[in-house]
PDB file of C-alpha atoms in Angstrom:
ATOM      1  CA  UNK A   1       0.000   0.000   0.000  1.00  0.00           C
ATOM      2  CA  UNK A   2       1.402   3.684  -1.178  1.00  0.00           C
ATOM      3  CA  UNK A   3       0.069   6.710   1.007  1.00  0.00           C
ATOM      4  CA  UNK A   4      -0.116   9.950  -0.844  1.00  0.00           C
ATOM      5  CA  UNK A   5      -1.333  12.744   0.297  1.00  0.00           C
ATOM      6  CA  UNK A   6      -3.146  15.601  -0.129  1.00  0.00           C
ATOM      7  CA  UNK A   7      -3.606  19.476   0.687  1.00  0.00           C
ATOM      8  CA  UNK A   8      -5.300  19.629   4.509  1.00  0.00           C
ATOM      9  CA  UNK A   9      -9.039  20.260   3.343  1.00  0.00           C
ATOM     10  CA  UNK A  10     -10.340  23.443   4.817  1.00  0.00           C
ATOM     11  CA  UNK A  11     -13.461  22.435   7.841  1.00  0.00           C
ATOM     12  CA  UNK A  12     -15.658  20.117   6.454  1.00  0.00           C
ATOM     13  CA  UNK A  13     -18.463  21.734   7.487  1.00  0.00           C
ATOM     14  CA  UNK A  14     -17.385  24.982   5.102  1.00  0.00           C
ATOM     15  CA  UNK A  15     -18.464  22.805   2.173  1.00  0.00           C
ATOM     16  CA  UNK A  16     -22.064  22.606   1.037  1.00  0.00           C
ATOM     17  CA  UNK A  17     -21.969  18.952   0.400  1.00  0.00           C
ATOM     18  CA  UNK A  18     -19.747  15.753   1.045  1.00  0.00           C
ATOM     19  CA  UNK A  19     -19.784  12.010   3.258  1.00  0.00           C
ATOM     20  CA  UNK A  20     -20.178  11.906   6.709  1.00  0.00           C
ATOM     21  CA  UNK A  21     -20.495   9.386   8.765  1.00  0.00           C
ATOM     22  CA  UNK A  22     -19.228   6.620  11.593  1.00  0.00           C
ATOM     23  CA  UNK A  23     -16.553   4.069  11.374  1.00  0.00           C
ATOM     24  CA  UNK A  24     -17.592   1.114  13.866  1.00  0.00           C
ATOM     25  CA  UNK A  25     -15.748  -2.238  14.725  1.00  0.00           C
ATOM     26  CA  UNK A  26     -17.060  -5.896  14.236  1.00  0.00           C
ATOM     27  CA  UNK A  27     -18.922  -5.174  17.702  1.00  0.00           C
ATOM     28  CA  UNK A  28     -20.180  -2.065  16.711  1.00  0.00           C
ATOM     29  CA  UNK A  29     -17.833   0.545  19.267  1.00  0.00           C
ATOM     30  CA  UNK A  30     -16.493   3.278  17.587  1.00  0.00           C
ATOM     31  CA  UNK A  31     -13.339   3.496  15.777  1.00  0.00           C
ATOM     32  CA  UNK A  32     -11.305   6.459  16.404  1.00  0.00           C
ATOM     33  CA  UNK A  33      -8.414   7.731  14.966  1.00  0.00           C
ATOM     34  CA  UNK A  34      -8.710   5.981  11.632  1.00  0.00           C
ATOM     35  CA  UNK A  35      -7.722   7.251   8.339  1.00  0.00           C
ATOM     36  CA  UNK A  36     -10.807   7.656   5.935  1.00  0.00           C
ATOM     37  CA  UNK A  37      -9.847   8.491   2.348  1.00  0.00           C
ATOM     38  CA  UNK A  38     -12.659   9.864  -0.164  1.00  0.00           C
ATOM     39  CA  UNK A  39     -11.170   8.668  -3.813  1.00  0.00           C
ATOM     40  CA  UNK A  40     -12.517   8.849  -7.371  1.00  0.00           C
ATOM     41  CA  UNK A  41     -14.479   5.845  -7.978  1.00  0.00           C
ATOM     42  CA  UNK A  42     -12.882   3.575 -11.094  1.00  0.00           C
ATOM     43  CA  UNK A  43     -16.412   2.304 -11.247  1.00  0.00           C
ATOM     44  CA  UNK A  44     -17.097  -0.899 -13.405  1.00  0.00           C
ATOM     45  CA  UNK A  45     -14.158   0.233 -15.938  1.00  0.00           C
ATOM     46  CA  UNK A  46     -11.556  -3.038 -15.158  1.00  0.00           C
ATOM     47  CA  UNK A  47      -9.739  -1.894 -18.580  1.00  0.00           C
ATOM     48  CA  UNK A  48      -9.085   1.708 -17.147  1.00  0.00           C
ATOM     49  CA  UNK A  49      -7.958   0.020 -13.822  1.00  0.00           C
ATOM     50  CA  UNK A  50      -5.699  -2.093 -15.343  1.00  0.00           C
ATOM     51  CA  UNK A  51      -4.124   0.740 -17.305  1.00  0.00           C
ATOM     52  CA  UNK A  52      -3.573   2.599 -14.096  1.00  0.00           C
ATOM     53  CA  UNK A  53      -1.812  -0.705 -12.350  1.00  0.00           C
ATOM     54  CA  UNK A  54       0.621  -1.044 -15.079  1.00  0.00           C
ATOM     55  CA  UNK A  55       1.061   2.594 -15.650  1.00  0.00           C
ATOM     56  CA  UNK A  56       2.207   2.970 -12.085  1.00  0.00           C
ATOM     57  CA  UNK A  57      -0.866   5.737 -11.743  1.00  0.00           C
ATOM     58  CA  UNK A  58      -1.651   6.802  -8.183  1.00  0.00           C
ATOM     59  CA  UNK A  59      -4.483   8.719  -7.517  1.00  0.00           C
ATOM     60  CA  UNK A  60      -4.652  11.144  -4.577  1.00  0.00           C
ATOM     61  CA  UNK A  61      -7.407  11.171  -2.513  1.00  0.00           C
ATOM     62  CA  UNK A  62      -9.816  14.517  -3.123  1.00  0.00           C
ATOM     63  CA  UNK A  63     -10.269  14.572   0.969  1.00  0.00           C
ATOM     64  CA  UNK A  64      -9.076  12.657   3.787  1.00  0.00           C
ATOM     65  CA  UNK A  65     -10.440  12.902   7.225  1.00  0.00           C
ATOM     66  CA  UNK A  66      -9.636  11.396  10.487  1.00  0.00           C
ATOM     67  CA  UNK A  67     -11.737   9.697  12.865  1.00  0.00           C
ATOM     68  CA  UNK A  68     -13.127  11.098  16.144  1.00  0.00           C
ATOM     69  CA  UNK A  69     -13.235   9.523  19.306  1.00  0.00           C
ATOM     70  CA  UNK A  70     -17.080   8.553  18.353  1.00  0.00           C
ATOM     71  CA  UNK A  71     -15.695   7.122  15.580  1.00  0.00           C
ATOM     72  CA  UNK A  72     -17.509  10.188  13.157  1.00  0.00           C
ATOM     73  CA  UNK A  73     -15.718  12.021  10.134  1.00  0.00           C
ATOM     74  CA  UNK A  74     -17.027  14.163   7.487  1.00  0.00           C
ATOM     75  CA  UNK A  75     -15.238  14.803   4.012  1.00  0.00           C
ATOM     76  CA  UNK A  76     -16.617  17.805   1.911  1.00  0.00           C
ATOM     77  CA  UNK A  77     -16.643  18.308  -1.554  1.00  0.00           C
ATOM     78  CA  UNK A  78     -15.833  21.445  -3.334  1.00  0.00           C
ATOM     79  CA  UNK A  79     -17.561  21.035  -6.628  1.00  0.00           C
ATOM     80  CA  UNK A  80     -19.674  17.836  -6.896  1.00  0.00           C
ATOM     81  CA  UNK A  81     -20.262  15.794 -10.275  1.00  0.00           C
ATOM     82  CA  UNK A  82     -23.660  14.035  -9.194  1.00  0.00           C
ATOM     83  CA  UNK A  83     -22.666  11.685 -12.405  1.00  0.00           C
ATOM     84  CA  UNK A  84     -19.092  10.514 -10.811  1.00  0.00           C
ATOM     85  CA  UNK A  85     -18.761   7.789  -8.564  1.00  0.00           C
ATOM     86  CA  UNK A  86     -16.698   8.490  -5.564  1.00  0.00           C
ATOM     87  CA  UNK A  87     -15.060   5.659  -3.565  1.00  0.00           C
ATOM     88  CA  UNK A  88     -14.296   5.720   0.579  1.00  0.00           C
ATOM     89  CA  UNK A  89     -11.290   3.504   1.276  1.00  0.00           C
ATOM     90  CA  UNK A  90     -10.828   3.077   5.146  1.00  0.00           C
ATOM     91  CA  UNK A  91      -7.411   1.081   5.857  1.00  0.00           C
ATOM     92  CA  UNK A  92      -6.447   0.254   8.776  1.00  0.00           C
ATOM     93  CA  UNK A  93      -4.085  -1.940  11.242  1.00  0.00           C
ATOM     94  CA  UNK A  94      -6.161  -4.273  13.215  1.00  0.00           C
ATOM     95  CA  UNK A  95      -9.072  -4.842  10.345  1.00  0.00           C
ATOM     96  CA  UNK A  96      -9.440  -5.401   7.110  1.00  0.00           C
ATOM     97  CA  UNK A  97      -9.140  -2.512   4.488  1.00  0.00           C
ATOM     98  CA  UNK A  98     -12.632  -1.236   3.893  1.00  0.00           C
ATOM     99  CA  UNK A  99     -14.195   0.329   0.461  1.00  0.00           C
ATOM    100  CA  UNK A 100     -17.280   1.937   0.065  1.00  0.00           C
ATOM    101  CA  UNK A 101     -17.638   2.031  -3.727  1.00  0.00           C
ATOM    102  CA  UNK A 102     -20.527   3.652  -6.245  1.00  0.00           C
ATOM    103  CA  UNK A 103     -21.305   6.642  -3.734  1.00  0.00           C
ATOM    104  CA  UNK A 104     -22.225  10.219  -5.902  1.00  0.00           C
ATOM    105  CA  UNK A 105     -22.604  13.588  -4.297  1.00  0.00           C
ATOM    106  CA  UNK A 106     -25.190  15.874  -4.881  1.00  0.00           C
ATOM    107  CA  UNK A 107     -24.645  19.619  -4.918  1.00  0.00           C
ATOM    108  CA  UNK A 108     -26.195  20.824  -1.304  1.00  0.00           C
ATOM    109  CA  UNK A 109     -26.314  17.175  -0.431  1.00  0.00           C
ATOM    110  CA  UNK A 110     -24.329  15.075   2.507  1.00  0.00           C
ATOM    111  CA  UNK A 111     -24.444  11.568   2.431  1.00  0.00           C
ATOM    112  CA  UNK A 112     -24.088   9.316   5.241  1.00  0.00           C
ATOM    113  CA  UNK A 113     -22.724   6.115   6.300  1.00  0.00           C
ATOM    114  CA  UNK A 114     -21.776   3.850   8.681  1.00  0.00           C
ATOM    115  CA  UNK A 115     -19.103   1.624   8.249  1.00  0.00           C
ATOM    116  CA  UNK A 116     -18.626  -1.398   9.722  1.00  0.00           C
ATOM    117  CA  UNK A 117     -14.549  -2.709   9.704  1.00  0.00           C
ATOM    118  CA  UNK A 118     -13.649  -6.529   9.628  1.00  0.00           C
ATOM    119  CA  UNK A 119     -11.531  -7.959  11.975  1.00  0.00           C
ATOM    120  CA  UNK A 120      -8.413  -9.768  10.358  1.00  0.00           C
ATOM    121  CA  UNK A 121      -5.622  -9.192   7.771  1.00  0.00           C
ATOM    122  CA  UNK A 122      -6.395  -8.972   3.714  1.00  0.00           C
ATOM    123  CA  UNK A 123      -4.286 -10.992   1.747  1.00  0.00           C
ATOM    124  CA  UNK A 124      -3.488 -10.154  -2.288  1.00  0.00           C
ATOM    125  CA  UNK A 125      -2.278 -11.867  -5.093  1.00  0.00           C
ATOM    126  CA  UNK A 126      -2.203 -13.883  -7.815  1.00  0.00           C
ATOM    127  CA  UNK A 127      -2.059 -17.781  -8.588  1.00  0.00           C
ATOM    128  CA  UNK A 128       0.555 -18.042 -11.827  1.00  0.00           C
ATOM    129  CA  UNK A 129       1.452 -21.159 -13.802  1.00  0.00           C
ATOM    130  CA  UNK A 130       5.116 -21.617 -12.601  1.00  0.00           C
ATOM    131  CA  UNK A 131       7.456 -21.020 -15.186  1.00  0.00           C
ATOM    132  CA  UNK A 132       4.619 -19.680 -17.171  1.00  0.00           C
ATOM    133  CA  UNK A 133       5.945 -16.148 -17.221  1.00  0.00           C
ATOM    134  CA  UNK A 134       2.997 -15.008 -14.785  1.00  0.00           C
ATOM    135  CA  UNK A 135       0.043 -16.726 -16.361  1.00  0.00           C
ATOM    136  CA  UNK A 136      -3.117 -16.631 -14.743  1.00  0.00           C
ATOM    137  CA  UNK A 137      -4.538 -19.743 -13.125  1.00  0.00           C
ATOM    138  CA  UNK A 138      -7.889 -19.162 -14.020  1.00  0.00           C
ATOM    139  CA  UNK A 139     -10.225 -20.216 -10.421  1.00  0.00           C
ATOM    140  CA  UNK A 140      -7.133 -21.030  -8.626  1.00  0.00           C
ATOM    141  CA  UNK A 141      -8.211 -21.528  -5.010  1.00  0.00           C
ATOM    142  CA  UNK A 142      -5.659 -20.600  -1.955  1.00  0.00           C
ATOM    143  CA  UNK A 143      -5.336 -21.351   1.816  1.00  0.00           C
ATOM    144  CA  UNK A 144      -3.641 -19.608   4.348  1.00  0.00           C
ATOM    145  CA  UNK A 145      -3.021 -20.782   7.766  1.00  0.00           C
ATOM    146  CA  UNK A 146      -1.611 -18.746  10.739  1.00  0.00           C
ATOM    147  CA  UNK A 147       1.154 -21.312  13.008  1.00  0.00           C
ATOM    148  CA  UNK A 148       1.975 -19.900  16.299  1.00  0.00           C
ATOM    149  CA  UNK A 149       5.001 -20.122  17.018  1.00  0.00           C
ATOM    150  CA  UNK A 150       4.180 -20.226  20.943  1.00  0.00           C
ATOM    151  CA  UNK A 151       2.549 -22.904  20.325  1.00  0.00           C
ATOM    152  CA  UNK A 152       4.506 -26.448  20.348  1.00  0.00           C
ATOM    153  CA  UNK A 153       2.367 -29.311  17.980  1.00  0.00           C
TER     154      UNK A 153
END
């Protein structure tokens, strides 16, 4: 994972429009102090996507926020395409990266969510044929097992 960054946004409450809303744990307590990015949404376009991966593209964030100790942020949005999907990407340490895909603002409009974090670790890859030069395996299934080394067997 890459972080970029972008310009501190001004109050989000200056803005006429945005995402607000609560980041909550598997037993629904607040999260605080988590990082919530608002992103342009790729939408449904996996060629565009893949151009991006192998062009190296990152895209900043158009707002980050950080959560409260009730677990709230809000993210507002300076001049709103109600036709462009937006994306909230929440990763985080102890849970599983979050995204909120397919969400459009509305000029004079603030949309809310709540957001409810998996506990665990997310895993990514890809199964290739060995000395394939990094063919696919097309439905390749995969297992991963934790061994503690504490533990003796």
């Amino acid at each position: 994972r890459t972080d970029v960054t972008n310009q501190p946004q001004e109050e989000p409450e200056s803005y006429a429009q945005g995402i607000r809303g609560r980041v909550l744990d598997p037993f629904n307590a607040p999260v605080r102090n988590a990082t919530v990015y608002l992103m342009e949404g790729a939408g449904l376009d996996l060629f565009k996507m893949m151009q991006q991966v192998q062009r190296g593209v990152i895209l900043a964030p158009i707002a980050t926020a950080t959560t409260d100790n009730a677990g709230r942020f809000a993210l507002g949005v300076g001049s709103p395409n109600p036709n462009q999907d937006l994306e909230l990407r929440i990763p985080h340490d102890k849970f599983v990266e979050h995204t909120v895909q397919r969400l459009r603002v509305r000029p004079n409009e603030w949309v809310n969510q709540e957001i409810k974090l998996r506990k665990g670790t997310q895993l990514k890859g890809r199964v290739t044929i060995a000395g394939g030069g990094g063919t696919p395996v097309p439905g390749a299934t995969s297992v991963a097992s934790y061994i503690c080394p504490m533990m003796s067997v």
